[in-house]
Amino acid sequence: MSLIPPGQDKERGGRWMKLFQPDLVFFEPRALDYPLGRKLYQKYSKSRIPVKMTTSHNRVTGLPGETELEKYRVAKRTLVVGIKKTLDFEPSKPSAEYAIPLATGCMAHCHYCYLQTTLGNRPYIRVYVNVDEIFERAARYIAERAPEITRFEAACTSDPVGVEHITGSLKRTIEWMGQQKYGRLRFVTKYAHVDSLLDAVHQGHTRIRFSINAPYVVQHFEPGTSPVHERIEAAKKIARANYPLGFIIAPIMFFDGWEQEYTQLLEKLRDQLGMIPDLTFELITHRFTQTAKKVIEKRYPKSKLEMDEEKRKKKWGRYGRVKYVYPNEQMEQLKQFFYSKINQYFPEAEISYLT
Ligand code: SF4
């Protein structure tokens, strides 16, 4: 498997996650019209990784694998270098006004990830090389709303840190946004590979959030991501580099010992980080749709993910889609718990929302 599993970090004596390297790379011909596309083509053509062409990043065919599951696993290790043609950005509430599209797809295997359903049968990892065109479009969105601030979320369709060592596009976006008086960037990651971002000229315009969770959730449902202690180490580096910092605790779940594990997580954060100015928390409880449940059961048949509709409350989302969320009483319990713990350990921090 090319997402090299955790190994031993001799310096720190702990587990660590290596950088993702694809097993197979596809290029759209037009990607070669752009400097980043040409650079990646040269790099992979010289490597031992097979390189193929595809007419469209939306329709990559010929992935090896006998069964649907095998093809899915191969797709998660396949990189597609293409052009973002549709430059109408999707909305990204509640954390931002727009999603900025730098990449689609992710190499990790989080069982609960909503990309399972939103990407359908195209779970391969697409990176877009027409970054300047994406910036031009973002500039127009900013101009339309100025002098109000326009926030862009870079992690709606991927984990952008997971592919940053391949493209460098996130750093470029951070520096571009640093020059935008009325533009702000934010993204969330489960990867700790942030060193290349530390010297970016960000001007405080990018908020980097780390997705963290209780050990039970990380161990059972987040294969292929950086361990939480590495994410916290990375968060410390980000705070030292004067970026606005945040944590997303998601998905929050009920399991045996949840109060104790979440308390210990917050204690660990406080002990490791100390007081951080301008710190935010976003809290997202676990939810699923019936479509997601079917997909997850096929792709991760041994998953312990609790998806019992009987234990949940229906919530209607956009386009009449039904999500199964925790019932009101449990939501209230979570709200009381997390608000009180975060206020206790991080009295200066802002809790942006619990949903
Ligand atoms: S790291 Fe994020 S984007 Fe990637 S699979 Fe996990 S939840 Fe999905």
XYZ file of C-alpha atoms and ligand atoms in Angstrom:
363
model
C 0.000 0.000 0.000
C 1.490 3.300 -0.965
C 0.054 5.341 1.845
C 2.971 4.097 3.833
C 1.667 2.880 7.167
C 2.863 4.362 10.426
C 6.487 3.517 11.108
C 8.854 4.243 13.935
C 10.159 7.727 14.358
C 13.606 7.161 15.827
C 13.976 10.739 17.016
C 10.815 10.767 19.048
C 10.375 7.047 19.548
C 6.738 7.275 18.464
C 4.532 6.316 15.543
C 4.434 8.665 12.585
C 2.708 8.941 9.249
C 4.810 9.221 6.105
C 3.906 11.328 3.113
C 1.501 9.875 0.581
C 2.979 8.634 -2.695
C 0.571 7.471 -5.407
C 0.791 4.068 -7.081
C -0.537 5.416 -10.366
C -0.793 8.918 -11.857
C -3.124 10.175 -14.596
C -2.801 13.469 -16.436
C -5.356 15.409 -18.415
C -3.586 16.636 -21.574
C -4.519 20.258 -20.814
C -2.832 20.034 -17.413
C 0.457 20.121 -19.318
C -0.350 23.692 -20.452
C 0.287 24.848 -16.878
C 3.676 25.051 -15.090
C 2.537 22.867 -12.184
C 1.136 20.257 -14.578
C 4.401 20.119 -16.510
C 6.450 19.949 -13.330
C 4.426 17.005 -12.014
C 4.511 15.269 -15.384
C 8.316 15.497 -15.491
C 8.600 14.325 -11.911
C 6.375 11.264 -12.283
C 7.644 10.374 -15.775
C 11.118 10.051 -14.287
C 9.866 7.986 -11.347
C 8.902 4.318 -11.191
C 5.240 5.241 -10.735
C 3.202 4.451 -13.888
C 1.911 7.535 -15.714
C -1.162 7.507 -17.979
C -3.252 10.081 -19.795
C -6.989 10.578 -19.322
C -9.353 12.729 -21.361
C -11.089 14.044 -18.243
C -10.380 14.030 -14.519
C -14.087 13.343 -14.067
C -13.946 10.071 -15.973
C -10.840 8.071 -15.189
C -11.195 4.535 -16.461
C -9.002 1.479 -16.468
C -8.106 1.390 -12.792
C -6.788 -2.053 -11.902
C -8.851 -4.300 -9.619
C -11.265 -7.205 -9.988
C -13.960 -6.139 -7.559
C -15.555 -2.819 -6.724
C -13.765 -2.851 -3.377
C -10.376 -3.459 -4.968
C -10.981 -0.653 -7.435
C -11.942 1.634 -4.550
C -8.709 0.863 -2.722
C -6.669 1.404 -5.878
C -8.491 4.696 -6.536
C -7.488 5.926 -3.082
C -3.871 5.493 -4.196
C -4.340 7.091 -7.613
C -3.467 10.700 -8.336
C -5.165 12.566 -11.175
C -3.650 15.844 -12.321
C -6.223 18.018 -14.050
C -7.849 21.380 -14.611
C -10.714 22.781 -12.563
C -13.039 23.795 -15.354
C -16.101 24.800 -13.350
C -14.980 27.854 -11.505
C -18.262 28.493 -9.704
C -17.334 27.821 -6.106
C -19.741 25.871 -3.915
C -21.049 27.512 -0.730
C -19.432 26.258 2.471
C -21.585 27.124 5.469
C -21.259 27.436 8.421
C -17.507 27.950 8.481
C -16.979 29.971 5.266
C -18.754 31.615 2.360
C -17.161 29.520 -0.395
C -15.243 26.308 -0.940
C -12.006 27.000 -2.831
C -11.282 23.983 -5.051
C -7.618 22.970 -4.933
C -8.125 19.212 -4.798
C -10.862 16.576 -4.671
C -10.522 13.237 -2.921
C -8.342 11.982 -0.103
C -5.911 9.150 0.508
C -7.127 8.451 4.042
C -9.795 5.872 4.873
C -11.992 7.536 7.478
C -15.077 5.332 7.585
C -17.475 8.177 8.331
C -16.106 10.632 5.720
C -18.841 12.310 3.684
C -16.639 12.065 0.597
C -17.665 8.382 0.563
C -20.959 9.470 -0.911
C -20.278 12.870 -2.439
C -17.506 11.525 -4.682
C -19.528 8.462 -5.664
C -17.515 6.174 -7.874
C -14.692 8.709 -8.325
C -12.742 8.442 -5.072
C -9.360 8.983 -6.740
C -7.353 12.044 -5.731
C -7.600 14.945 -8.123
C -5.334 17.986 -7.914
C -5.961 21.064 -10.049
C -3.087 22.875 -11.687
C -4.880 26.013 -12.966
C -4.313 27.674 -9.614
C -4.046 31.216 -11.027
C -7.487 30.884 -12.617
C -8.855 29.694 -9.282
C -7.327 32.778 -7.639
C -8.859 35.054 -10.304
C -12.295 33.644 -9.552
C -11.730 33.973 -5.795
C -10.731 37.616 -6.318
C -14.062 38.265 -8.033
C -15.989 36.679 -5.153
C -14.055 38.872 -2.732
C -14.740 42.011 -4.797
C -18.484 41.250 -4.910
C -18.726 41.261 -1.100
C -16.110 43.896 -0.183
C -15.753 45.553 2.286
C -17.252 42.518 3.973
C -14.776 39.721 4.553
C -15.132 36.648 2.335
C -13.942 33.352 3.808
C -12.826 30.420 1.695
C -12.635 26.846 2.954
C -9.968 24.720 1.249
C -10.890 21.373 2.815
C -14.453 20.786 1.610
C -13.560 18.088 -0.896
C -10.175 16.844 0.291
C -7.546 17.115 2.988
C -5.302 19.706 1.303
C -2.322 19.063 3.611
C -2.307 15.429 2.476
C -1.299 16.453 -1.077
C 0.643 19.627 -0.286
C 4.050 17.933 -0.663
C 2.977 17.088 -4.231
C 1.512 20.409 -5.421
C 2.592 23.215 -3.072
C -0.749 24.859 -3.962
C -1.871 25.355 -0.388
C 1.157 27.474 0.451
C 0.584 29.518 -2.693
C -3.050 30.024 -1.698
C -2.081 31.042 1.838
C 0.337 33.644 0.469
C -2.156 34.861 -2.135
C -4.827 35.232 0.544
C -2.310 37.091 2.704
C -2.411 39.830 0.062
C -6.228 40.049 0.009
C -7.512 42.763 2.292
C -11.006 41.279 2.376
C -10.214 37.596 1.822
C -9.584 34.877 4.395
C -8.647 31.229 4.034
C -9.306 28.315 6.330
C -8.821 24.620 6.113
C -8.884 21.598 8.347
C -6.553 18.645 8.314
C -5.864 15.284 9.892
C -2.269 15.394 8.692
C 0.742 16.704 10.543
C 2.883 17.560 7.507
C 2.797 21.316 7.903
C 6.497 22.211 7.865
C 6.390 23.655 4.349
C 3.663 26.090 5.478
C 5.500 27.516 8.442
C 7.390 30.241 6.573
C 4.473 31.264 4.333
C 3.682 34.990 4.414
C 0.145 34.499 5.696
C -0.521 37.926 7.297
C -2.888 36.219 9.724
C -5.398 35.658 6.921
C -5.417 31.841 7.140
C -6.868 29.873 10.007
C -5.532 26.342 10.201
C -7.635 23.861 12.125
C -6.711 20.359 13.130
C -9.341 17.697 13.280
C -8.900 15.738 16.498
C -10.853 13.066 18.267
C -10.893 10.601 21.126
C -8.550 7.589 20.787
C -11.522 5.238 20.328
C -12.663 7.137 17.214
C -9.182 7.598 15.742
C -8.201 3.957 16.225
C -11.393 2.472 14.847
C -12.422 4.883 12.130
C -9.483 6.954 10.825
C -6.973 4.650 9.094
C -4.343 6.412 7.022
C -4.288 9.703 8.951
C -1.585 11.140 11.214
C -1.827 10.050 14.854
C -3.413 12.666 17.115
C -0.188 13.367 19.021
C 1.423 14.341 15.691
C -1.505 16.587 14.845
C -1.085 18.315 18.201
C 2.662 18.704 17.579
C 1.821 20.227 14.202
C -0.709 22.554 15.842
C 2.036 23.815 18.155
C 4.231 24.621 15.165
C 1.337 26.417 13.472
C 0.678 28.501 16.600
C 4.381 29.378 16.817
C 4.247 30.500 13.188
C 1.518 32.950 14.296
C -1.301 31.454 12.273
C -4.771 31.712 13.784
C -5.372 28.188 15.079
C -8.434 26.063 15.618
C -9.567 22.555 16.414
C -12.478 20.678 14.980
C -13.678 17.826 17.131
C -15.530 15.673 14.648
C -17.339 13.431 14.476
C -18.243 13.463 18.144
C -19.622 10.053 19.086
C -21.074 8.190 22.006
C -19.106 5.093 22.976
C -18.203 3.422 26.254
C -16.050 5.872 28.165
C -16.685 8.834 25.836
C -16.713 11.416 28.621
C -13.414 10.228 29.995
C -11.700 10.014 26.589
C -12.896 13.441 25.448
C -11.908 14.963 28.795
C -8.429 13.469 28.498
C -8.153 14.749 24.926
C -8.927 18.310 26.016
C -6.587 18.017 29.005
C -3.810 16.815 26.724
C -4.419 19.725 24.381
C -4.261 22.214 27.220
C -1.084 20.658 28.643
C 0.625 20.614 25.263
C -0.506 23.989 23.962
C -0.908 26.220 26.972
C -2.820 29.426 26.321
C -3.168 30.242 22.649
C -4.614 33.581 21.542
C -7.502 33.594 19.069
C -8.210 29.862 19.377
C -11.441 28.397 18.004
C -13.278 25.133 18.444
C -15.824 23.686 16.044
C -17.856 20.726 17.240
C -19.600 18.349 14.851
C -21.594 15.377 16.083
C -21.770 12.161 14.117
C -24.492 11.893 11.500
C -25.117 9.688 8.490
C -27.477 9.267 5.569
C -28.887 5.966 4.389
C -26.847 6.268 1.211
C -23.679 6.743 3.262
C -24.544 3.782 5.451
C -24.859 1.505 2.413
C -21.557 2.696 0.969
C -19.707 2.398 4.295
C -21.032 -1.126 4.894
C -19.712 -2.161 1.486
C -16.330 -0.487 1.744
C -15.599 -1.142 5.417
C -17.672 -4.243 6.167
C -16.085 -4.779 9.575
C -16.548 -1.186 10.710
C -17.854 -0.697 14.236
C -19.440 2.612 13.215
C -22.823 2.897 14.924
C -25.441 3.689 12.267
C -28.707 2.509 13.776
C -31.551 4.670 12.463
C -33.697 3.638 15.450
C -31.329 5.407 17.822
C -31.278 8.622 15.822
C -33.446 11.575 14.936
C -34.192 12.498 11.335
C -33.009 15.869 10.147
C -33.841 17.203 6.696
C -30.939 18.828 4.913
C -30.485 20.471 1.527
C -32.313 18.919 -1.444
C -34.647 17.048 0.954
C -31.870 14.681 2.039
C -32.450 13.013 5.388
C -29.611 12.820 7.872
C -29.704 10.726 11.014
C -28.422 12.771 13.941
C -28.431 12.187 17.693
C -31.795 12.901 19.364
C -32.300 16.269 21.121
C -31.596 14.935 24.583
C -28.237 13.477 23.551
C -27.344 16.605 21.572
C -28.030 18.681 24.669
C -25.883 16.316 26.737
C -22.993 16.743 24.289
C -23.451 20.488 24.186
C -23.373 20.816 27.979
C -20.355 18.537 28.213
C -18.213 20.162 25.525
C -19.085 23.770 26.351
C -18.275 23.247 29.995
C -15.018 21.358 29.368
C -13.753 23.785 26.735
C -14.650 26.759 28.937
C -12.798 25.088 31.785
C -9.598 24.269 29.880
C -9.589 27.068 27.310
C -11.551 29.953 28.847
C -10.302 32.381 26.192
C -11.237 30.208 23.218
C -14.270 30.730 21.017
C -16.648 27.830 20.379
C -17.811 28.627 16.865
C -20.660 26.103 16.760
C -21.850 22.677 17.748
C -23.894 20.940 15.124
S -8.830 12.836 6.293
Fe -10.720 14.017 6.040
S -11.099 14.065 3.822
Fe -9.643 12.408 4.230
S -10.884 10.554 4.435
Fe -10.551 11.405 6.510
S -12.337 12.726 6.879
Fe -12.255 12.317 4.667
